[in-house]
Tab-separated table of C-alpha atoms and ligand atoms in Angstrom:
chain	number	residue	atom	x	y	z
A	1	MET	CA	26.011	-7.049	115.155
A	2	ASP	CA	29.020	-9.277	114.725
A	3	HIS	CA	29.996	-12.589	113.183
A	4	PHE	CA	30.943	-14.541	116.314
A	5	GLU	CA	28.152	-17.054	116.913
A	6	TYR	CA	27.543	-20.525	118.252
A	7	ARG	CA	26.902	-23.247	115.723
A	8	ASP	CA	26.046	-26.693	117.040
A	9	GLY	CA	27.388	-25.782	120.441
A	10	TRP	CA	30.737	-24.321	119.330
A	11	LEU	CA	31.708	-20.686	118.946
A	12	PHE	CA	32.593	-19.720	115.398
A	13	ALA	CA	34.356	-16.689	113.964
A	14	GLU	CA	32.476	-16.395	110.661
A	15	ASP	CA	32.881	-19.939	109.254
A	16	VAL	CA	35.907	-20.885	111.332
A	17	PRO	CA	35.587	-22.718	114.658
A	18	VAL	CA	37.330	-20.645	117.325
A	19	ALA	CA	38.687	-23.899	118.778
A	20	ALA	CA	40.482	-24.574	115.472
A	21	ILE	CA	42.247	-21.208	115.727
A	22	ALA	CA	43.294	-21.938	119.308
A	23	GLU	CA	44.567	-25.340	118.196
A	24	ALA	CA	46.548	-23.849	115.296
A	25	VAL	CA	48.146	-20.828	116.962
A	26	GLY	CA	47.869	-21.500	120.683
A	27	THR	CA	46.449	-19.169	123.293
A	28	PRO	CA	46.065	-16.391	124.124
A	29	ALA	CA	45.287	-15.020	120.654
A	30	TYR	CA	43.309	-12.136	119.218
A	31	CYS	CA	40.911	-12.979	116.415
A	32	TYR	CA	39.251	-10.435	114.108
A	33	SER	CA	36.354	-10.885	111.709
A	34	THR	CA	36.538	-9.298	108.253
A	35	ALA	CA	32.764	-9.479	107.760
A	36	THR	CA	32.199	-7.595	111.020
A	37	LEU	CA	34.707	-4.893	110.064
A	38	ALA	CA	33.013	-4.541	106.685
A	39	ARG	CA	29.575	-4.425	108.243
A	40	HIS	CA	30.473	-1.683	110.674
A	41	TYR	CA	32.223	0.364	108.031
A	42	GLY	CA	29.241	-0.058	105.703
A	43	VAL	CA	26.683	0.965	108.332
A	44	LEU	CA	28.596	4.148	109.122
A	45	ALA	CA	29.293	5.017	105.479
A	46	ASP	CA	25.605	4.491	104.610
A	47	ALA	CA	24.503	6.590	107.587
A	48	LEU	CA	26.724	9.496	106.502
A	49	SER	CA	25.638	9.398	102.883
A	50	GLY	CA	22.017	8.735	103.918
A	51	ALA	CA	22.073	11.979	105.898
A	52	GLY	CA	23.191	13.764	102.735
A	53	LEU	CA	26.653	14.556	104.094
A	54	ASP	CA	29.849	14.990	102.136
A	55	ALA	CA	31.889	13.010	104.656
A	56	GLY	CA	34.944	10.805	104.785
A	57	ILE	CA	35.866	8.159	107.347
A	58	CYS	CA	39.425	8.306	108.676
A	59	TYR	CA	39.804	5.175	110.790
A	60	ALA	CA	41.519	5.917	114.132
A	61	VAL	CA	44.445	3.522	113.838
A	62	LYS	CA	45.160	3.567	117.576
A	63	ALA	CA	42.107	1.384	118.190
A	64	ASN	CA	43.652	-1.521	116.306
A	65	SER	CA	46.839	-0.871	114.426
A	66	ASN	CA	47.309	-4.244	112.776
A	67	ILE	CA	48.234	-3.606	109.141
A	68	ALA	CA	45.805	-6.242	107.841
A	69	VAL	CA	42.950	-4.624	109.772
A	70	ILE	CA	43.874	-1.165	108.451
A	71	ARG	CA	44.126	-2.595	104.947
A	72	THR	CA	40.720	-4.269	105.231
A	73	LEU	CA	39.172	-0.917	106.096
A	74	ALA	CA	41.239	0.976	103.513
A	75	ALA	CA	39.994	-1.394	100.817
A	76	LEU	CA	36.453	-0.351	101.751
A	77	GLY	CA	37.383	3.307	101.314
A	78	ALA	CA	38.620	4.357	104.744
A	79	GLY	CA	41.370	6.880	105.259
A	80	ALA	CA	43.283	6.967	108.527
A	81	ASP	CA	43.636	9.122	111.616
A	82	VAL	CA	47.106	8.647	113.094
A	83	VAL	CA	48.778	10.004	116.211
A	84	SER	CA	52.424	9.028	115.787
A	85	GLU	CA	55.011	8.380	113.103
A	86	GLY	CA	54.612	4.677	113.830
A	87	GLU	CA	50.891	4.806	113.099
A	88	LEU	CA	51.507	6.897	109.996
A	89	ARG	CA	54.002	4.324	108.746
A	90	ARG	CA	51.502	1.556	109.455
A	91	ALA	CA	48.732	3.356	107.559
A	92	LEU	CA	51.026	3.911	104.580
A	93	ALA	CA	52.226	0.287	104.724
A	94	ALA	CA	48.586	-0.825	104.730
A	95	GLY	CA	48.021	1.078	101.498
A	96	VAL	CA	46.064	4.069	102.803
A	97	PRO	CA	46.725	6.895	100.330
A	98	ALA	CA	48.629	9.723	102.038
A	99	ASP	CA	45.993	12.197	100.959
A	100	ARG	CA	43.442	10.362	103.115
A	101	ILE	CA	45.486	10.525	106.299
A	102	VAL	CA	45.022	13.061	109.084
A	103	PHE	CA	47.578	13.459	111.861
A	104	SER	CA	46.215	14.212	115.338
A	105	GLY	CA	47.924	14.292	118.701
A	106	VAL	CA	48.976	16.695	121.390
A	107	GLY	CA	52.712	15.970	121.378
A	108	LYS	CA	53.902	15.544	117.806
A	109	THR	CA	57.668	15.968	117.595
A	110	ALA	CA	59.582	17.940	114.938
A	111	GLU	CA	60.685	14.651	113.362
A	112	GLU	CA	57.122	13.380	113.205
A	113	LEU	CA	55.823	16.617	111.697
A	114	ALA	CA	58.585	16.569	109.084
A	115	PHE	CA	57.862	12.949	108.192
A	116	ALA	CA	54.136	13.708	107.884
A	117	LEU	CA	54.751	16.691	105.605
A	118	GLU	CA	57.166	14.759	103.430
A	119	SER	CA	54.636	11.939	103.146
A	120	GLY	CA	52.114	14.402	101.697
A	121	ILE	CA	49.337	13.746	104.188
A	122	HIS	CA	45.918	15.342	103.909
A	123	GLN	CA	45.847	17.351	107.113
A	124	ILE	CA	47.654	18.015	110.353
A	125	ASN	CA	45.449	18.778	113.350
A	126	VAL	CA	47.440	21.245	115.420
A	127	GLU	CA	46.793	21.521	119.144
A	128	SER	CA	48.879	24.473	120.382
A	129	GLU	CA	50.634	27.696	119.387
A	130	PRO	CA	54.151	26.281	119.759
A	131	GLU	CA	53.211	23.324	117.566
A	132	LEU	CA	51.841	25.722	114.966
A	133	ALA	CA	55.046	27.782	114.930
A	134	LEU	CA	57.219	24.685	114.723
A	135	LEU	CA	55.174	23.202	111.897
A	136	SER	CA	55.399	26.447	109.962
A	137	GLU	CA	59.198	26.465	110.277
A	138	ILE	CA	59.452	22.850	109.190
A	139	ALA	CA	57.208	23.476	106.198
A	140	VAL	CA	59.057	26.654	105.133
A	141	ALA	CA	62.394	24.830	105.299
A	142	ARG	CA	60.960	22.376	102.767
A	143	GLY	CA	59.327	24.995	100.576
A	144	MET	CA	55.907	23.702	101.593
A	145	ARG	CA	52.719	24.894	103.283
A	146	ALA	CA	51.190	22.507	105.772
A	147	PRO	CA	47.422	21.872	105.460
A	148	VAL	CA	46.240	22.575	108.998
A	149	ALA	CA	43.080	22.299	111.034
A	150	LEU	CA	43.258	23.640	114.555
A	151	ARG	CA	41.948	21.160	117.069
A	152	VAL	CA	39.823	23.212	119.392
A	153	ASN	CA	38.678	22.208	122.839
A	154	PRO	CA	34.955	22.974	123.030
A	155	ASP	CA	34.769	22.446	126.809
A	156	VAL	CA	31.993	19.887	126.530
A	157	ASP	CA	31.589	17.031	128.994
A	158	ALA	CA	31.398	13.816	126.991
A	159	GLY	CA	29.970	11.950	129.982
A	160	THR	CA	32.414	9.094	129.563
A	161	HIS	CA	35.160	7.532	131.712
A	162	GLU	CA	37.447	10.251	133.091
A	163	LYS	CA	40.536	8.669	131.516
A	164	ILE	CA	39.093	8.888	128.009
A	165	THR	CA	37.303	12.218	128.060
A	166	THR	CA	39.209	14.824	126.063
A	167	GLY	CA	36.987	17.830	125.370
A	168	ARG	CA	36.854	19.587	128.726
A	169	LYS	CA	38.949	22.662	129.350
A	170	GLU	CA	40.997	20.930	132.039
A	171	ASN	CA	42.071	18.209	129.589
A	172	LYS	CA	45.421	18.510	127.827
A	173	PHE	CA	43.837	18.425	124.379
A	174	GLY	CA	43.061	21.085	121.834
A	175	ILE	CA	43.233	24.840	121.714
A	176	GLU	CA	41.424	26.707	124.446
A	177	TRP	CA	38.029	27.770	123.184
A	178	ALA	CA	38.345	31.400	124.264
A	179	ARG	CA	41.621	31.805	122.352
A	180	ALA	CA	40.740	29.921	119.178
A	181	ARG	CA	40.014	33.046	117.124
A	182	GLU	CA	43.272	34.706	118.095
A	183	ILE	CA	45.305	31.584	117.302
A	184	TYR	CA	43.601	31.197	113.928
A	185	ARG	CA	44.779	34.741	113.193
A	186	GLN	CA	48.317	33.826	114.190
A	187	ALA	CA	48.107	30.817	111.895
A	188	ARG	CA	47.155	33.026	108.970
A	189	ASP	CA	50.322	35.054	109.421
A	190	LEU	CA	52.620	32.035	109.408
A	191	PRO	CA	54.192	31.416	105.999
A	192	GLY	CA	54.257	27.622	106.283
A	193	ILE	CA	50.624	27.177	107.341
A	194	ASP	CA	47.568	26.761	105.127
A	195	VAL	CA	44.488	26.925	107.364
A	196	VAL	CA	41.904	24.522	105.938
A	197	GLY	CA	39.525	23.763	108.765
A	198	VAL	CA	38.538	23.016	112.316
A	199	ALA	CA	39.043	19.771	114.240
A	200	CYS	CA	37.577	18.515	117.473
A	201	HIS	CA	37.364	15.237	119.417
A	202	ILE	CA	35.581	15.228	122.760
A	203	GLY	CA	36.152	11.732	124.055
A	204	SER	CA	35.669	8.037	123.515
A	205	GLN	CA	32.917	5.498	124.239
A	206	LEU	CA	30.164	8.140	124.208
A	207	THR	CA	26.748	6.613	124.768
A	208	ASP	CA	24.705	9.789	124.461
A	209	ILE	CA	24.225	12.027	121.436
A	210	ALA	CA	23.831	15.267	123.429
A	211	PRO	CA	27.556	16.016	123.955
A	212	PHE	CA	28.225	15.482	120.234
A	213	ARG	CA	25.443	17.888	119.370
A	214	GLU	CA	26.718	20.443	121.830
A	215	ALA	CA	30.249	20.244	120.410
A	216	PHE	CA	28.983	20.414	116.815
A	217	LEU	CA	26.954	23.531	117.624
A	218	ARG	CA	29.975	25.190	119.166
A	219	ILE	CA	31.964	24.384	116.033
A	220	ARG	CA	29.205	25.863	113.945
A	221	ASP	CA	29.521	29.122	115.900
A	222	LEU	CA	33.275	29.097	115.496
A	223	VAL	CA	33.031	28.573	111.734
A	224	ALA	CA	30.778	31.632	111.499
A	225	VAL	CA	33.255	33.735	113.456
A	226	LEU	CA	36.213	32.506	111.412
A	227	ARG	CA	34.462	33.054	108.119
A	228	ALA	CA	33.624	36.578	109.220
A	229	ASP	CA	37.356	36.998	109.874
A	230	GLY	CA	38.015	36.033	106.259
A	231	PHE	CA	39.041	32.393	106.646
A	232	THR	CA	37.964	29.858	104.045
A	233	ILE	CA	36.968	27.058	106.359
A	234	ARG	CA	36.301	24.104	104.077
A	235	ARG	CA	36.899	21.064	106.248
A	236	LEU	CA	35.537	19.969	109.623
A	237	ASP	CA	37.121	17.006	111.397
A	238	LEU	CA	34.676	15.852	114.048
A	239	GLY	CA	36.864	13.222	115.705
A	240	GLY	CA	35.654	9.806	116.803
A	241	GLY	CA	34.090	8.641	120.016
A	242	LEU	CA	30.829	6.903	119.212
A	243	GLY	CA	30.450	4.116	121.776
A	244	VAL	CA	29.685	0.424	121.378
A	245	PRO	CA	27.701	-1.888	123.674
A	246	TYR	CA	29.964	-3.738	126.108
A	247	GLU	CA	27.376	-4.392	128.788
A	248	GLY	CA	23.938	-3.503	127.537
A	249	GLU	CA	24.671	0.166	126.789
A	250	THR	CA	22.582	1.601	123.977
A	251	PRO	CA	24.822	4.112	122.234
A	252	PRO	CA	23.331	6.312	119.526
A	253	SER	CA	23.206	4.546	116.173
A	254	PRO	CA	25.456	5.692	113.326
A	255	ALA	CA	22.263	7.046	111.731
A	256	ASP	CA	21.493	9.177	114.831
A	257	TYR	CA	25.077	10.370	114.835
A	258	ALA	CA	24.963	11.307	111.144
A	259	ARG	CA	21.618	13.071	111.623
A	260	ALA	CA	23.102	15.132	114.457
A	261	MET	CA	25.919	16.191	112.132
A	262	ALA	CA	23.542	17.017	109.320
A	263	ALA	CA	21.266	19.041	111.590
A	264	THR	CA	24.071	21.103	113.100
A	265	LEU	CA	26.703	21.373	110.367
A	266	GLY	CA	25.135	20.064	107.183
A	267	ASP	CA	24.491	23.451	105.590
A	268	LEU	CA	27.976	24.901	106.033
A	269	GLY	CA	29.334	23.610	102.737
A	270	CYS	CA	32.231	21.875	104.463
A	271	ARG	CA	33.711	18.478	103.749
A	272	LEU	CA	33.353	16.488	106.982
A	273	VAL	CA	35.716	13.884	108.350
A	274	VAL	CA	35.004	11.493	111.199
A	275	GLU	CA	37.683	9.496	113.007
A	276	PRO	CA	35.974	6.418	114.444
A	277	GLY	CA	38.078	3.731	116.058
A	278	ARG	CA	36.077	1.587	118.466
A	279	LEU	CA	32.897	1.732	116.397
A	280	LEU	CA	34.607	0.023	113.469
A	281	VAL	CA	36.746	-2.565	115.244
A	282	GLY	CA	35.410	-3.052	118.799
A	283	ASN	CA	32.926	-5.824	118.146
A	284	ALA	CA	35.033	-7.235	115.330
A	285	GLY	CA	37.568	-8.772	117.715
A	286	ILE	CA	37.761	-11.369	120.465
A	287	LEU	CA	40.553	-12.480	122.747
A	288	ILE	CA	40.780	-16.269	122.952
A	289	THR	CA	42.177	-17.600	126.193
A	290	ARG	CA	42.454	-20.945	127.979
A	291	VAL	CA	41.758	-21.741	131.605
A	292	VAL	CA	45.101	-22.603	133.219
A	293	ARG	CA	43.491	-23.823	136.401
A	294	MET	CA	40.589	-23.317	138.747
A	295	LYS	CA	41.328	-22.186	142.268
A	296	GLU	CA	39.022	-22.140	145.244
A	297	GLY	CA	39.957	-19.152	147.416
A	298	ALA	CA	38.751	-18.502	150.953
A	299	THR	CA	35.710	-16.593	149.756
A	300	ARG	CA	35.770	-16.815	145.971
A	301	THR	CA	36.340	-19.089	143.040
A	302	PHE	CA	39.022	-17.995	140.597
A	303	ALA	CA	39.243	-19.013	136.975
A	304	ILE	CA	42.907	-18.377	136.187
A	305	VAL	CA	43.320	-17.893	132.441
A	306	ASP	CA	46.399	-17.597	130.237
A	307	ALA	CA	45.565	-14.062	129.013
A	308	ALA	CA	46.401	-11.189	131.305
A	309	MET	CA	46.228	-7.438	131.770
A	310	ASN	CA	49.253	-6.975	129.531
A	311	ASP	CA	47.246	-8.488	126.647
A	312	LEU	CA	43.964	-6.660	127.350
A	313	LEU	CA	44.480	-3.701	129.648
A	314	ARG	CA	40.975	-2.218	129.581
A	315	PRO	CA	39.507	-3.961	132.655
A	316	ALA	CA	42.551	-3.064	134.785
A	317	LEU	CA	42.827	0.510	133.518
A	318	TYR	CA	39.203	1.581	133.171
A	319	ASP	CA	37.298	-1.108	135.100
A	320	ALA	CA	35.949	-1.974	131.674
A	321	HIS	CA	33.470	-4.789	131.194
A	322	HIS	CA	34.074	-7.447	128.538
A	323	ALA	CA	31.597	-10.280	128.094
A	324	ILE	CA	33.235	-13.663	128.718
A	325	VAL	CA	31.830	-16.753	127.026
A	326	PRO	CA	32.997	-20.357	126.756
A	327	VAL	CA	34.036	-21.601	123.306
A	328	ALA	CA	32.085	-24.826	123.951
A	329	GLN	CA	28.577	-23.555	124.565
A	330	ALA	CA	27.258	-24.385	128.020
A	331	PRO	CA	23.891	-26.139	128.171
A	332	ALA	CA	21.093	-23.695	128.956
A	333	ASP	CA	20.482	-25.428	132.295
A	334	ALA	CA	24.164	-25.546	133.333
A	335	PRO	CA	24.505	-24.380	136.955
A	336	ARG	CA	26.099	-20.954	136.822
A	337	ARG	CA	28.021	-19.495	139.713
A	338	PRO	CA	29.960	-16.326	140.373
A	339	MET	CA	33.711	-16.409	139.864
A	340	ASP	CA	36.589	-14.027	139.302
A	341	VAL	CA	38.319	-14.420	135.962
A	342	VAL	CA	41.947	-13.473	136.480
A	343	GLY	CA	45.241	-13.568	134.625
A	344	PRO	CA	48.583	-14.904	135.873
A	345	ILE	CA	50.240	-11.498	136.403
A	346	CYS	CA	51.437	-10.638	139.871
A	347	GLU	CA	48.970	-7.845	140.514
A	348	THR	CA	45.463	-7.950	141.887
A	349	GLY	CA	44.525	-5.537	139.106
A	350	ASP	CA	45.076	-8.398	136.671
A	351	THR	CA	41.402	-9.260	136.864
A	352	PHE	CA	39.130	-9.469	133.825
A	353	ALA	CA	35.890	-9.935	135.758
A	354	ARG	CA	34.763	-10.002	139.355
A	355	GLN	CA	31.992	-12.304	140.510
A	356	ARG	CA	30.925	-13.036	136.947
A	357	SER	CA	28.261	-15.691	136.634
A	358	LEU	CA	29.731	-18.475	134.509
A	359	PRO	CA	28.967	-22.138	133.840
A	360	PRO	CA	31.269	-24.828	135.280
A	361	LEU	CA	34.840	-24.452	134.008
A	362	ALA	CA	37.873	-26.709	134.156
A	363	ALA	CA	41.564	-26.408	133.312
A	364	GLY	CA	42.033	-26.511	129.556
A	365	ASP	CA	38.659	-24.969	128.691
A	366	LEU	CA	38.676	-22.208	126.104
A	367	LEU	CA	37.044	-18.866	126.838
A	368	VAL	CA	36.579	-15.747	124.785
A	369	LEU	CA	36.605	-12.120	125.906
A	370	ARG	CA	34.299	-10.307	123.547
A	371	THR	CA	34.409	-6.796	122.080
A	372	ALA	CA	38.185	-6.877	122.296
A	373	GLY	CA	38.924	-5.623	118.785
A	374	ALA	CA	39.444	-2.025	119.895
A	375	TYR	CA	42.212	-1.001	122.286
A	376	GLY	CA	43.119	-4.632	122.942
A	377	ALA	CA	46.188	-5.686	120.958
A	378	SER	CA	47.099	-2.057	120.333
A	379	MET	CA	47.494	-1.398	124.071
A	380	ALA	CA	49.291	-4.654	124.846
A	381	SER	CA	52.670	-4.778	126.540
A	382	THR	CA	55.143	-7.458	127.521
A	383	TYR	CA	54.780	-6.902	131.280
A	384	ASN	CA	55.927	-9.905	133.307
A	385	SER	CA	58.043	-10.765	130.228
A	386	ARG	CA	55.062	-12.243	128.500
A	387	LEU	CA	55.170	-12.485	124.723
A	388	LEU	CA	52.847	-10.236	122.711
A	389	VAL	CA	49.726	-12.111	121.683
A	390	PRO	CA	49.369	-13.156	118.023
A	391	GLU	CA	46.586	-11.696	115.885
A	392	ILE	CA	44.430	-13.703	113.509
A	393	LEU	CA	42.175	-12.358	110.766
A	394	VAL	CA	39.238	-14.473	109.632
A	395	LYS	CA	37.480	-14.118	106.305
A	396	GLY	CA	34.706	-16.610	105.626
A	397	ALA	CA	36.135	-20.084	106.065
A	398	HIS	CA	39.751	-18.838	106.019
A	399	PHE	CA	41.997	-17.459	108.661
A	400	ALA	CA	45.474	-16.003	108.561
A	401	VAL	CA	47.999	-15.093	111.210
A	402	VAL	CA	48.376	-11.346	110.703
A	403	ARG	CA	50.874	-10.908	113.508
A	404	ARG	CA	52.718	-13.940	114.746
A	405	ARG	CA	53.639	-14.620	118.315
A	406	PRO	CA	57.257	-13.548	118.834
A	407	THR	CA	59.720	-16.054	120.259
A	408	TYR	CA	61.463	-15.861	123.604
A	409	GLU	CA	64.744	-15.594	121.687
A	410	GLU	CA	63.445	-12.445	119.973
A	411	MET	CA	62.369	-11.036	123.299
A	412	LEU	CA	65.843	-11.484	124.775
A	413	ALA	CA	67.714	-10.433	121.622
A	414	ALA	CA	66.849	-6.740	121.893
A	415	GLU	CA	68.772	-6.379	125.132
A	416	THR	CA	72.494	-6.121	125.694
A	417	VAL	CA	74.664	-6.356	128.755
A	418	PRO	CA	77.210	-3.497	129.105
A	419	ASP	CA	80.969	-4.175	129.012
A	420	TRP	CA	81.373	-3.776	132.707
A	421	LEU	CA	79.095	-6.672	133.414
A	422	THR	CA	80.711	-9.127	131.031
B	1	LLP	N1	40.337	10.805	117.202
B	1	LLP	C1	41.127	11.203	118.217
B	1	LLP	C2	41.825	12.480	118.119
B	1	LLP	C3	41.255	10.378	119.354
B	1	LLP	O1	42.021	10.774	120.367
B	1	LLP	C4	40.555	9.145	119.420
B	1	LLP	C5	40.673	8.275	120.586
B	1	LLP	C6	39.765	8.775	118.326
B	1	LLP	C7	39.674	9.631	117.225
B	1	LLP	C8	39.009	7.484	118.279
B	1	LLP	O2	38.076	7.387	119.293
B	1	LLP	P1	37.025	6.177	119.282
B	1	LLP	O3	36.178	6.344	118.074
B	1	LLP	O4	37.781	4.898	119.241
B	1	LLP	O5	36.280	6.368	120.539
B	1	LLP	N2	42.027	3.228	125.279
B	1	LLP	C9	40.698	3.708	125.540
B	1	LLP	C10	40.206	4.639	124.453
B	1	LLP	C11	41.136	5.800	124.183
B	1	LLP	C12	40.663	6.692	123.056
B	1	LLP	C13	41.721	7.688	122.701
B	1	LLP	N3	41.399	8.532	121.601
B	1	LLP	C14	39.769	2.523	125.752
B	1	LLP	O6	40.213	1.383	125.682
B	1	LLP	O7	38.580	2.705	126.026
């Protein structure tokens, strides 16, 4: 459920007409709904506590790294899952307490590990032996011990898009299942490492509960083995990955997800952490765009809009589906016809939808790409020297620009011409 609805024929974001936002800030623009963020956070938090779990929610900042969005979730009680120093700095700037931040990622650098340790974060999820050794050295040099969970790769097929599956043995992520025990033992012998738990993340946009269950059961087995080896495993980080409906999918509900955790891991006496990204922010965001012009091709009609693949990469990268709706509601009997909705970028891949059935459109009309709150703005680039899209946060009848559109002057200012060209 979200808070983007038609009222009297116009699309609203909570109590704000989407057209008013477009008028105020121009297009394209991302718009997020506070009430939707709060609803999704609340549903998940209630599901976890309803299943009797001692569990925390560390929001996966990569899904939407706007500081105001992070802060909205932090104010509801969320911690953060970060994968770079930049994300860690954002989480801290948003007011997430350091002791609610976990640091994941397969390629953390020495500088990033040092910054994380000095910030006093809750946990570092380590993904390889060399990373473990490096982290130990960095911690020892600072007279510290790093709180570590080893991210293990359970070799489970998440059944999701190949580019976002992470828990199979051929993926770059996590510690190989067969060697986990041995690497835990190595960790115990390192002076800068305090082994606190196990971490795992099998993929994103999962629409079936079975792979989660399978991974949780494997973790359960591992905990038993590690405890028998004398480890005090007190934390389990179960990653993110619960899917959202983009095109009629019916992902497991947060309650199903929590029940699967309770049934497989609930009796282990561990504090659980989940790292949802998309679930919290996906449906809480839209991308507002304007039709630049209509074009009749030889075999197709094109609606050319002012947003492009650099603003929302998902359709180009994963063939992802985003619902597209007009801001001015079309009459129920409007004649719909198939058209391709495309951006202005000089690539055929810059296509948001192929042969989508839409009501009549004309230059100047406003459209919205839905479910764009996750992996939209955070994956944007300036390809074709387009300016990054501004981000707007709505709360009730108010809206605020939470990241402004940069200027062309700012875009050019970062570059310099070497002496020999002047
Ligand atoms: N934890 C870890 C370690 C992750 O790698 C991810 C996502 C998450 C949590 C959050 O997963 P979520 O709950 O959002 O599924 N750009 C892609 C998704 C990439 C996900 C990467 N890792 C997309 O637009 O579909």
